[in-house]
Short mmCIF file of C-alpha atoms and ligand atoms in Angstrom, two decimals:
data_model
loop_
_atom_site.label_atom_id
_atom_site.label_comp_id
_atom_site.label_asym_id
_atom_site.label_seq_id
_atom_site.Cartn_x
_atom_site.Cartn_y
_atom_site.Cartn_z
CA MET A 11 3.67 19.59 -7.31
CA SER A 12 2.94 22.37 -4.97
CA ALA A 13 5.95 21.79 -2.76
CA ALA A 14 8.64 20.50 -5.03
CA THR A 15 8.19 20.57 -8.75
CA GLY A 16 5.42 22.98 -9.63
CA ASP A 17 2.52 21.89 -11.75
CA ARG A 18 2.47 22.44 -15.44
CA GLY A 19 -1.25 22.82 -14.83
CA ARG A 20 -2.71 21.98 -18.20
CA GLY A 21 -6.49 21.97 -18.17
CA ASP A 22 -8.81 21.86 -15.24
CA ASP A 23 -7.31 19.82 -12.35
CA ARG A 24 -10.67 18.51 -11.25
CA ALA A 25 -12.50 17.96 -14.54
CA ARG A 26 -13.43 14.32 -14.91
CA SER A 27 -11.41 12.25 -17.36
CA ASP A 28 -13.36 11.31 -20.45
CA ALA A 29 -11.57 8.09 -21.50
CA LEU A 30 -9.42 5.44 -19.86
CA ALA A 31 -6.48 3.80 -21.62
CA PHE A 32 -4.72 1.01 -19.79
CA PHE A 33 -1.36 -0.30 -20.87
CA GLY A 34 -0.53 -3.90 -20.03
CA ALA A 35 -4.14 -4.90 -20.73
CA THR A 36 -3.29 -8.57 -21.22
CA GLY A 37 -1.04 -8.71 -18.14
CA ASP A 38 -1.36 -9.98 -14.61
CA LEU A 39 -2.26 -6.73 -12.90
CA ALA A 40 -5.07 -6.03 -15.36
CA HIS A 41 -6.34 -9.58 -14.88
CA LYS A 42 -6.29 -9.50 -11.08
CA MET A 43 -7.16 -5.91 -10.31
CA VAL A 44 -8.15 -3.69 -13.21
CA PHE A 45 -11.02 -5.62 -14.81
CA PRO A 46 -12.75 -6.37 -11.47
CA ALA A 47 -12.44 -2.68 -10.57
CA LEU A 48 -13.81 -1.55 -13.94
CA TYR A 49 -16.73 -3.97 -13.59
CA ALA A 50 -17.48 -2.73 -10.06
CA MET A 51 -17.43 0.85 -11.35
CA GLU A 52 -19.72 -0.09 -14.22
CA LYS A 53 -22.17 -1.69 -11.77
CA ARG A 54 -22.36 1.61 -9.89
CA GLY A 55 -22.81 3.50 -13.15
CA ALA A 56 -19.48 5.23 -12.54
CA LEU A 57 -17.68 4.31 -15.75
CA ASP A 58 -19.32 6.24 -18.50
CA MET A 59 -16.44 6.39 -20.96
CA PRO A 60 -14.49 4.39 -23.54
CA VAL A 61 -11.92 2.01 -22.07
CA VAL A 62 -9.00 1.23 -24.35
CA GLY A 63 -6.76 -1.74 -23.52
CA VAL A 64 -3.25 -1.48 -24.95
CA ALA A 65 -0.75 -4.34 -25.05
CA ARG A 66 1.77 -6.06 -27.25
CA SER A 67 -0.22 -9.30 -27.65
CA ASP A 68 -1.76 -9.75 -31.05
CA TRP A 69 -5.33 -9.87 -29.74
CA GLY A 70 -8.63 -8.45 -30.88
CA VAL A 71 -11.30 -6.85 -28.75
CA GLU A 72 -13.18 -10.16 -28.43
CA GLN A 73 -10.20 -11.71 -26.69
CA LEU A 74 -10.00 -8.73 -24.37
CA ARG A 75 -13.70 -9.17 -23.51
CA ALA A 76 -13.14 -12.87 -22.81
CA ARG A 77 -10.21 -11.91 -20.59
CA ALA A 78 -12.42 -9.41 -18.76
CA ARG A 79 -15.03 -12.12 -18.10
CA ASP A 80 -12.40 -14.56 -16.88
CA SER A 81 -10.87 -11.91 -14.63
CA ILE A 82 -14.22 -10.95 -13.08
CA GLU A 83 -15.12 -14.58 -12.55
CA THR A 84 -11.77 -15.45 -11.00
CA PHE A 85 -11.00 -12.31 -8.99
CA GLY A 86 -14.13 -10.16 -8.94
CA GLY A 87 -16.74 -12.45 -7.40
CA GLY A 88 -18.33 -13.41 -10.75
CA VAL A 89 -20.60 -11.68 -13.21
CA ASP A 90 -23.77 -10.97 -11.21
CA ASP A 91 -25.03 -8.03 -13.26
CA THR A 92 -25.19 -8.95 -16.92
CA ALA A 93 -26.28 -5.49 -18.02
CA ALA A 94 -23.24 -3.91 -16.34
CA PHE A 95 -20.95 -6.53 -17.84
CA ASP A 96 -22.41 -5.88 -21.30
CA ARG A 97 -21.91 -2.15 -20.85
CA LEU A 98 -18.28 -2.75 -19.89
CA CYS A 99 -17.78 -4.97 -22.94
CA SER A 100 -19.26 -2.43 -25.27
CA SER A 101 -17.02 0.33 -23.91
CA LEU A 102 -13.89 -1.83 -24.37
CA ARG A 103 -11.53 -1.22 -27.29
CA TYR A 104 -8.19 -2.86 -27.94
CA VAL A 105 -4.97 -1.55 -29.44
CA SER A 106 -2.23 -4.06 -30.07
CA GLY A 107 1.31 -2.97 -30.81
CA ASP A 108 4.83 -2.38 -29.70
CA TYR A 109 5.38 0.40 -27.18
CA THR A 110 8.27 1.75 -29.27
CA ASP A 111 6.20 1.96 -32.46
CA PRO A 112 4.52 5.34 -33.14
CA ALA A 113 1.77 3.46 -35.03
CA THR A 114 0.59 1.98 -31.69
CA PHE A 115 0.02 5.45 -30.30
CA ALA A 116 -1.55 6.76 -33.49
CA ALA A 117 -4.03 3.87 -33.17
CA LEU A 118 -4.59 4.75 -29.53
CA ARG A 119 -5.30 8.36 -30.43
CA ARG A 120 -7.89 7.14 -32.97
CA GLU A 121 -9.56 4.86 -30.41
CA LEU A 122 -9.71 7.69 -27.89
CA GLY A 123 -11.88 9.50 -30.41
CA PRO A 124 -12.95 12.96 -29.27
CA ALA A 125 -11.64 12.43 -25.72
CA GLU A 126 -9.78 15.52 -24.48
CA ARG A 127 -8.84 14.38 -20.97
CA PRO A 128 -7.86 10.70 -21.13
CA LEU A 129 -6.43 8.86 -18.13
CA HIS A 130 -3.52 6.59 -19.03
CA TYR A 131 -2.98 3.76 -16.59
CA LEU A 132 0.52 2.31 -16.98
CA ALA A 133 0.13 -1.26 -15.67
CA ILE A 134 3.53 -2.06 -17.18
CA PRO A 135 7.11 -2.38 -15.87
CA PRO A 136 8.73 0.99 -15.11
CA SER A 137 11.48 0.20 -17.62
CA LEU A 138 8.87 0.89 -20.34
CA PHE A 139 7.71 4.25 -18.96
CA ASP A 140 10.26 6.24 -20.90
CA ASP A 141 9.14 4.91 -24.31
CA VAL A 142 5.45 5.06 -23.48
CA VAL A 143 5.48 8.57 -22.03
CA THR A 144 7.50 9.94 -24.96
CA ALA A 145 5.20 8.26 -27.48
CA LEU A 146 2.07 9.50 -25.68
CA GLY A 147 3.43 13.02 -26.00
CA ASP A 148 4.41 12.63 -29.66
CA ALA A 149 0.99 11.23 -30.58
CA GLY A 150 -0.89 14.05 -28.85
CA CYS A 151 -2.30 11.63 -26.24
CA ALA A 152 -0.73 13.40 -23.26
CA ARG A 153 -2.43 16.75 -23.80
CA GLY A 154 -4.96 17.37 -21.03
CA ALA A 155 -4.33 13.82 -19.81
CA ARG A 156 -3.63 12.15 -16.47
CA VAL A 157 -1.36 9.22 -15.82
CA VAL A 158 -1.55 6.46 -13.20
CA VAL A 159 1.54 4.47 -12.23
CA GLU A 160 2.02 1.53 -9.89
CA LYS A 161 4.34 0.88 -6.98
CA PRO A 162 7.15 0.09 -6.40
CA PHE A 163 7.95 3.42 -7.93
CA GLY A 164 11.61 2.94 -8.80
CA ARG A 165 14.19 0.61 -7.28
CA ASP A 166 15.89 3.19 -5.09
CA LEU A 167 16.07 6.93 -4.64
CA ALA A 168 18.07 7.58 -7.81
CA SER A 169 15.81 5.53 -10.09
CA ALA A 170 12.66 7.02 -8.50
CA ARG A 171 13.99 10.48 -9.36
CA GLU A 172 14.71 9.37 -12.92
CA LEU A 173 11.19 7.96 -13.29
CA ASN A 174 9.70 11.14 -11.94
CA ALA A 175 11.71 13.15 -14.43
CA VAL A 176 10.41 10.94 -17.25
CA LEU A 177 6.79 11.43 -16.18
CA HIS A 178 7.26 15.16 -15.71
CA ARG A 179 8.38 15.52 -19.30
CA GLU A 180 4.72 15.19 -20.30
CA PHE A 181 2.64 15.41 -17.13
CA GLY A 182 2.37 17.95 -14.35
CA GLU A 183 2.51 16.61 -10.78
CA ARG A 184 -1.24 17.11 -10.35
CA SER A 185 -1.82 14.89 -13.34
CA ILE A 186 0.33 12.05 -11.97
CA PHE A 187 -1.35 9.45 -9.76
CA ARG A 188 1.02 7.01 -8.02
CA ILE A 189 -1.03 4.07 -6.85
CA ASP A 190 -0.31 2.48 -3.51
CA HIS A 191 -3.33 0.24 -3.07
CA TYR A 192 -2.92 0.33 0.73
CA LEU A 193 -4.12 3.92 0.61
CA GLY A 194 -7.29 2.69 -1.11
CA LYS A 195 -8.15 0.37 1.79
CA GLU A 196 -10.97 1.42 4.08
CA ALA A 197 -9.05 0.31 7.16
CA VAL A 198 -6.02 2.42 6.24
CA GLN A 199 -8.15 5.47 5.52
CA ASN A 200 -9.80 4.88 8.88
CA ILE A 201 -6.48 5.50 10.66
CA LEU A 202 -6.55 9.05 9.35
CA TYR A 203 -10.24 9.49 10.08
CA PHE A 204 -10.11 7.97 13.55
CA ARG A 205 -7.14 10.09 14.56
CA PHE A 206 -8.57 13.41 13.49
CA ALA A 207 -12.31 12.92 13.96
CA ASN A 208 -11.97 12.23 17.70
CA SER A 209 -10.70 14.38 20.53
CA PHE A 210 -9.64 11.75 23.05
CA LEU A 211 -6.69 10.45 21.08
CA GLU A 212 -4.64 13.58 20.54
CA PRO A 213 -3.56 14.12 24.18
CA ILE A 214 -2.03 10.65 24.37
CA TRP A 215 -0.76 10.33 20.80
CA ASN A 216 2.83 11.26 21.46
CA ARG A 217 6.10 10.38 23.14
CA ASN A 218 4.72 11.11 26.61
CA HIS A 219 2.22 8.27 26.41
CA VAL A 220 3.21 5.96 23.58
CA ARG A 221 5.91 3.41 24.32
CA ALA A 222 6.24 1.79 20.90
CA VAL A 223 4.40 1.36 17.62
CA ARG A 224 4.51 -2.08 16.01
CA VAL A 225 3.34 -2.87 12.51
CA THR A 226 3.12 -6.44 11.22
CA MET A 227 2.14 -7.37 7.70
CA ALA A 228 2.23 -11.16 7.57
CA GLU A 229 1.31 -13.47 4.71
CA ASP A 230 0.99 -17.22 5.09
CA PHE A 231 1.61 -17.78 1.39
CA GLY A 232 4.76 -17.63 -0.72
CA LEU A 233 5.35 -16.10 -4.12
CA ALA A 234 2.90 -18.23 -6.12
CA GLY A 235 4.21 -17.47 -9.60
CA ARG A 236 5.68 -14.04 -8.77
CA GLU A 237 9.20 -15.33 -8.09
CA ARG A 238 10.80 -13.57 -11.06
CA PHE A 239 9.33 -10.22 -10.06
CA TYR A 240 10.28 -10.79 -6.45
CA GLU A 241 13.89 -11.62 -7.28
CA GLU A 242 14.17 -8.07 -8.60
CA VAL A 243 12.41 -6.51 -5.66
CA GLY A 244 12.42 -8.24 -2.23
CA ALA A 245 10.23 -7.42 0.75
CA LEU A 246 11.77 -4.05 1.60
CA ARG A 247 11.03 -2.59 -1.82
CA ASP A 248 7.82 -4.56 -2.35
CA VAL A 249 5.86 -3.43 0.69
CA VAL A 250 7.94 -1.53 3.27
CA GLN A 251 9.05 1.49 1.24
CA ASN A 252 5.45 2.01 0.13
CA HIS A 253 2.53 0.28 1.91
CA LEU A 254 4.01 0.16 5.39
CA LEU A 255 5.74 3.54 5.43
CA GLN A 256 2.57 5.10 4.03
CA THR A 257 0.64 3.49 6.89
CA VAL A 258 3.18 4.82 9.39
CA SER A 259 2.85 8.31 7.94
CA LEU A 260 -0.88 8.26 8.67
CA LEU A 261 -0.23 7.06 12.21
CA ALA A 262 2.43 9.65 12.89
CA MET A 263 1.43 12.77 10.95
CA GLU A 264 0.43 16.08 12.51
CA PRO A 265 -3.11 17.36 12.05
CA PRO A 266 -3.44 18.82 8.54
CA ALA A 267 -3.30 22.60 8.34
CA GLY A 268 -6.49 23.14 6.38
CA ARG A 269 -8.60 20.97 4.18
CA GLY A 270 -7.96 19.01 1.04
CA ALA A 271 -5.45 16.62 -0.41
CA GLU A 272 -2.38 18.84 -0.26
CA ALA A 273 -2.81 19.66 3.43
CA ILE A 274 -2.80 15.94 4.26
CA ARG A 275 -0.03 15.07 1.85
CA ASP A 276 2.12 17.91 3.23
CA GLU A 277 1.90 16.42 6.72
CA LYS A 278 2.67 12.92 5.49
CA VAL A 279 5.78 14.17 3.73
CA LYS A 280 6.96 15.83 6.95
CA VAL A 281 6.83 12.43 8.66
CA PHE A 282 9.02 10.86 5.97
CA ARG A 283 11.38 13.82 6.16
CA SER A 284 11.84 13.42 9.87
CA MET A 285 12.39 9.66 9.67
CA ARG A 286 15.98 8.66 10.22
CA THR A 287 17.76 6.97 7.34
CA LEU A 288 17.87 3.28 8.25
CA ARG A 289 21.23 1.80 9.20
CA SER A 290 22.00 -1.81 8.42
CA ASP A 291 21.97 -2.76 12.12
CA GLN A 292 18.34 -1.56 12.29
CA VAL A 293 17.25 -4.06 9.66
CA VAL A 294 16.95 -7.85 9.80
CA ARG A 295 16.38 -9.55 6.47
CA GLY A 296 15.19 -13.14 6.20
CA GLN A 297 14.59 -15.70 3.50
CA PHE A 298 12.31 -18.70 3.94
CA ASP A 299 13.91 -22.11 3.62
CA GLY A 300 13.26 -23.42 0.12
CA TYR A 301 13.04 -20.00 -1.58
CA ARG A 302 16.18 -20.68 -3.63
CA ARG A 303 14.62 -23.84 -5.05
CA GLN A 304 11.63 -21.93 -6.50
CA PRO A 305 11.47 -21.52 -10.29
CA GLY A 306 13.03 -18.27 -11.47
CA VAL A 307 15.07 -17.83 -8.27
CA ALA A 308 18.88 -17.77 -8.33
CA PRO A 309 20.36 -20.75 -6.44
CA ASP A 310 22.44 -18.32 -4.36
CA SER A 311 19.76 -15.60 -4.11
CA ASP A 312 20.08 -13.18 -1.20
CA VAL A 313 16.66 -11.61 -1.82
CA GLU A 314 14.67 -11.14 1.39
CA THR A 315 11.21 -12.65 1.76
CA TYR A 316 11.05 -11.19 5.26
CA VAL A 317 12.24 -7.93 6.68
CA ALA A 318 12.02 -6.26 10.07
CA ILE A 319 13.09 -2.70 10.72
CA GLU A 320 13.40 -0.38 13.65
CA ALA A 321 12.50 3.12 12.44
CA TRP A 322 12.74 6.40 14.35
CA ILE A 323 10.99 9.67 13.71
CA ASP A 324 12.96 12.69 14.84
CA SER A 325 10.10 14.98 15.74
CA TRP A 326 8.83 16.72 18.85
CA ARG A 327 5.92 14.27 18.97
CA TRP A 328 7.75 10.98 18.41
CA GLU A 329 11.26 11.45 19.81
CA GLY A 330 12.32 8.20 21.49
CA VAL A 331 9.37 6.10 20.27
CA PRO A 332 10.45 3.12 18.15
CA PHE A 333 8.40 2.20 15.10
CA LEU A 334 8.94 -1.52 14.65
CA ILE A 335 7.84 -2.73 11.27
CA ARG A 336 8.01 -6.24 9.84
CA THR A 337 6.63 -8.20 6.94
CA GLY A 338 7.17 -11.61 5.46
CA LYS A 339 6.00 -14.38 3.20
CA LEU A 340 5.19 -17.86 4.53
CA LEU A 341 4.57 -16.64 8.07
CA PRO A 342 2.01 -18.36 10.32
CA GLU A 343 -0.94 -16.12 9.37
CA THR A 344 -2.16 -13.66 6.77
CA VAL A 345 -2.83 -10.52 8.74
CA THR A 346 -1.84 -6.86 8.86
CA GLU A 347 -2.02 -5.16 12.20
CA VAL A 348 -0.80 -2.02 13.96
CA LEU A 349 -0.32 -2.01 17.71
CA VAL A 350 0.24 1.35 19.38
CA GLU A 351 1.39 0.48 22.87
CA LEU A 352 0.92 3.02 25.61
CA LYS A 353 3.28 3.36 28.52
CA ALA A 354 2.50 1.21 31.56
CA PRO A 355 0.79 2.79 34.58
CA PRO A 356 3.42 4.35 36.86
CA GLN A 357 2.72 1.99 39.75
CA GLN A 358 1.20 -1.41 40.20
CA VAL A 359 -1.43 -0.59 42.81
CA PHE A 360 -2.96 -4.03 42.89
CA GLY A 361 -0.98 -7.13 43.78
CA ASP A 362 -2.25 -9.25 40.93
CA ALA A 363 -1.58 -12.90 41.64
CA ALA A 364 -0.28 -13.53 38.12
CA PRO A 365 2.47 -11.24 36.85
CA VAL A 366 1.26 -8.68 34.32
CA THR A 367 3.04 -9.37 31.04
CA GLY A 368 2.74 -7.88 27.58
CA PRO A 369 1.28 -4.52 26.65
CA VAL A 370 -1.34 -3.34 29.16
CA ASN A 371 -2.88 -0.42 27.32
CA TYR A 372 -2.83 -0.19 23.59
CA LEU A 373 -4.75 0.65 20.45
CA ARG A 374 -4.87 -2.10 17.91
CA PHE A 375 -5.82 -1.50 14.28
CA ARG A 376 -6.41 -4.70 12.32
CA LEU A 377 -6.05 -3.58 8.72
CA GLY A 378 -6.68 -6.87 6.97
CA PRO A 379 -8.01 -9.29 6.01
CA GLN A 380 -10.70 -8.48 8.62
CA VAL A 381 -11.00 -4.91 9.81
CA ALA A 382 -11.10 -4.20 13.53
CA MET A 383 -10.08 -1.66 16.12
CA ALA A 384 -9.50 -2.45 19.75
CA LEU A 385 -8.55 -0.64 22.92
CA GLY A 386 -6.59 -2.88 25.26
CA ALA A 387 -7.01 -2.46 29.01
CA ARG A 388 -7.01 -4.38 32.27
CA ALA A 389 -10.22 -4.92 34.17
CA LYS A 390 -11.00 -6.50 37.49
CA ARG A 391 -11.85 -10.14 37.40
CA PRO A 392 -15.08 -10.79 39.36
CA GLY A 393 -14.49 -12.20 42.81
CA GLU A 394 -12.67 -11.49 46.01
CA GLY A 395 -9.50 -9.47 45.96
CA PHE A 396 -8.18 -7.25 43.20
CA ASP A 397 -7.03 -9.50 40.46
CA GLY A 398 -7.25 -8.32 36.92
CA GLU A 399 -7.26 -9.64 33.39
CA PRO A 400 -6.63 -8.14 29.99
CA VAL A 401 -9.75 -7.07 28.12
CA GLU A 402 -10.40 -5.37 24.82
CA LEU A 403 -13.03 -2.88 23.81
CA LEU A 404 -13.44 -4.19 20.34
CA PHE A 405 -15.02 -2.81 17.22
CA VAL A 406 -15.21 -5.21 14.28
CA ASP A 407 -16.19 -3.93 10.90
CA GLN A 408 -18.31 -6.36 8.94
CA PRO A 409 -17.48 -5.70 5.32
CA SER A 410 -20.56 -4.86 3.35
CA ARG A 411 -21.08 -6.24 -0.13
CA ASP A 412 -21.33 -2.67 -1.23
CA GLU A 413 -17.86 -1.66 -0.05
CA MET A 414 -15.48 -0.38 -2.71
CA GLY A 415 -12.29 -2.33 -3.25
CA PRO A 416 -9.03 -0.36 -3.24
CA TYR A 417 -8.61 -0.36 -7.02
CA GLU A 418 -12.16 0.71 -7.67
CA ARG A 419 -11.75 3.57 -5.23
CA LEU A 420 -8.36 4.64 -6.54
CA LEU A 421 -9.22 4.44 -10.22
CA GLY A 422 -12.43 6.36 -9.58
CA ASP A 423 -10.50 9.06 -7.71
CA ALA A 424 -7.88 9.30 -10.47
CA LEU A 425 -10.62 9.74 -13.08
CA ASP A 426 -11.98 12.57 -10.93
CA GLY A 427 -8.54 14.14 -10.46
CA GLU A 428 -8.73 13.60 -6.69
CA GLN A 429 -5.19 13.22 -5.31
CA ILE A 430 -5.82 12.59 -1.63
CA LEU A 431 -5.17 8.83 -1.74
CA PHE A 432 -2.12 8.97 -3.98
CA ALA A 433 1.53 9.30 -3.09
CA ARG A 434 3.19 12.58 -3.97
CA GLN A 435 6.62 12.75 -5.54
CA ASP A 436 8.38 14.37 -2.58
CA GLY A 437 6.89 11.75 -0.23
CA VAL A 438 7.91 8.87 -2.47
CA GLU A 439 11.44 10.20 -2.70
CA GLU A 440 11.72 10.76 1.06
CA ALA A 441 10.46 7.22 1.70
CA TRP A 442 13.18 5.96 -0.65
CA ARG A 443 15.73 8.08 1.18
CA VAL A 444 14.75 6.30 4.44
CA VAL A 445 15.47 2.84 3.00
CA ASP A 446 18.00 3.73 0.30
CA HIS A 447 21.14 2.91 2.26
CA VAL A 448 19.93 -0.53 3.37
CA VAL A 449 18.53 -1.36 -0.05
CA HIS A 450 22.12 -1.29 -1.27
CA ASP A 451 24.15 -2.12 1.79
CA HIS A 452 22.79 -4.80 4.06
CA ARG A 453 23.63 -7.91 5.98
CA PRO A 454 22.88 -11.27 4.34
CA ALA A 455 19.33 -12.60 4.52
CA LEU A 456 18.96 -15.06 7.42
CA PRO A 457 17.07 -18.32 6.96
CA TYR A 458 13.71 -18.97 8.60
CA ALA A 459 11.40 -21.95 8.58
CA PRO A 460 8.10 -21.53 6.71
CA GLY A 461 5.24 -21.14 9.18
CA THR A 462 7.34 -19.23 11.75
CA TRP A 463 7.42 -15.49 12.52
CA GLY A 464 10.70 -15.02 10.66
CA PRO A 465 14.35 -15.41 11.65
CA PRO A 466 14.87 -15.49 15.42
CA GLU A 467 17.52 -12.77 15.04
CA ALA A 468 14.70 -10.27 14.39
CA ASP A 469 13.65 -10.59 18.05
CA ALA A 470 16.68 -8.53 19.03
CA LEU A 471 15.29 -5.45 17.25
CA ALA A 472 12.21 -5.38 19.48
CA ARG A 473 13.67 -6.74 22.71
CA HIS A 474 14.10 -3.30 24.30
CA VAL A 475 10.32 -2.84 24.25
CA GLY A 476 9.34 -6.37 25.20
CA GLY A 477 9.39 -8.02 21.78
CA TRP A 478 7.17 -8.15 18.74
CA HIS A 479 3.44 -8.52 18.87
CA ASP A 480 2.19 -11.57 16.98
CA PRO A 481 -1.37 -10.82 15.82
CA VAL A 482 -3.87 -13.45 16.88
CA VAL A 483 -6.17 -14.64 14.13
CA VAL A 484 -9.33 -16.50 15.04
CA HIS A 485 -10.14 -18.96 12.30
CA GLU A 486 -13.87 -19.37 11.97
CA PRO A 487 -15.19 -22.77 10.97
CA PRO A 488 -16.06 -22.71 7.26
CA GLY A 489 -19.48 -21.21 6.62
CA ASP A 490 -19.53 -18.98 9.72
CA ALA A 491 -19.46 -15.26 9.31
CA PRO A 492 -16.30 -13.62 10.68
CA ALA A 493 -16.84 -12.26 14.18
C1 LIG B 30 1.43 -6.01 -3.11
C2 LIG B 30 2.72 -6.78 -3.00
O1 LIG B 30 1.68 -4.65 -3.37
O2 LIG B 30 0.71 -6.12 -1.89
C3 LIG B 30 2.45 -8.23 -2.65
O3 LIG B 30 3.40 -6.71 -4.24
C4 LIG B 30 1.57 -8.33 -1.41
O4 LIG B 30 3.66 -8.95 -2.44
C5 LIG B 30 0.34 -7.46 -1.58
O5 LIG B 30 1.19 -9.68 -1.26
C6 LIG B 30 -0.49 -7.42 -0.31
O6 LIG B 30 -1.65 -6.70 -0.53
P1 LIG B 30 -2.96 -7.01 0.33
O7 LIG B 30 -3.95 -6.00 -0.11
O8 LIG B 30 -3.36 -8.42 0.00
O9 LIG B 30 -2.55 -6.88 1.77
#
């Protein structure tokens, strides 16, 4: 990479890939994400290349096609364009075999045909990367190629470095695409756009005006079949080290010096670098009651299904501003929201009858499932006297049917060699450095009741700025469009 590792720079960085191979083709990620994304790309006419599924299952291409149909029907809104689906099916190939067997990769090379710049998507556990990357190299499949890998990228700083070293044996940094699907979300990209496409924000976007930044990623569901994976990971590794710290980097970064992916990624890395390493007293871990009774979970498991952290960025801009971040499973709502609270007015000029509580001025970014932005203010309530009430200037984005999903966007960018929405090695490692100490050394997970906002002990982390902000979700009656 430009900053840290240097690129081995084989081939043209921006030439479009000419084939897609995806490992783990019969697995869960392919089923939920990859096939729907490929189908969406095919509908737009943006997938004009062979697509080779690779997996250990002893399948044929017909089974892979049936799996694609099932995936699109279950997770991709159904097959509504038969011609596109047929095109996808006819571009599909299947290679079955063990990832340690050179014959698997010889077969892959044959299926790739004349392709000179394949993209290899490793939708497989990181423990298999070493074998797969070595075999890709030995079979001549890595030459001119790109590789896509999934988060969580490693289990801690040391293992992330090892994985990076494995990938760099065959691929230059500019050919490595680390997927964090949050960066593929429109609402997350909008943080970057909104900050740097407007002039009114910059004067207040700093320690002089911002009191606290709160980020909540809540899910009202549990693990639903992912317990085994989760036992190895926990909330801190699953979403904080990646999705939520990436989101914070977009909120906190300096304006990019110049255009293009590297200018933006440079500034994001600086945010991670200036984040303090978390101490265990800045972290509250929780586990929902009943987690230990789930299949695949150890009866004495200490894995966290909830985590709240108090992060600090030691920079001129953010000195003294807490970044309070929390996430959890089985919370009251499914919602991700950022609240940037501004400092209160210096004086209360009006003797409002009711005491003014909670943040007065703020910017609120609802990142999902609906997308919205709001500016919180107080306005005079009509009538005698000067009594006010909280109001919001609200912008709600109605998702269009045409909008790209994160995986469609990210896979399309990777095929084009566009790095802007992917995490760079130095950023990934710095984000691990922030959480590395508490990943290994932490207080026990505290119990919380399903349907609550986590263990009450987490309140203490945010008390100095008036507590957490619980996002309000308006549930529309079935059949009504979201407002
Ligand atoms: C994944 C995590 O990366 O993100 C899941 O592994 C989490 O645990 C999911 O549920 C949330 O993604 P989204 O797009 O639904 O907010």
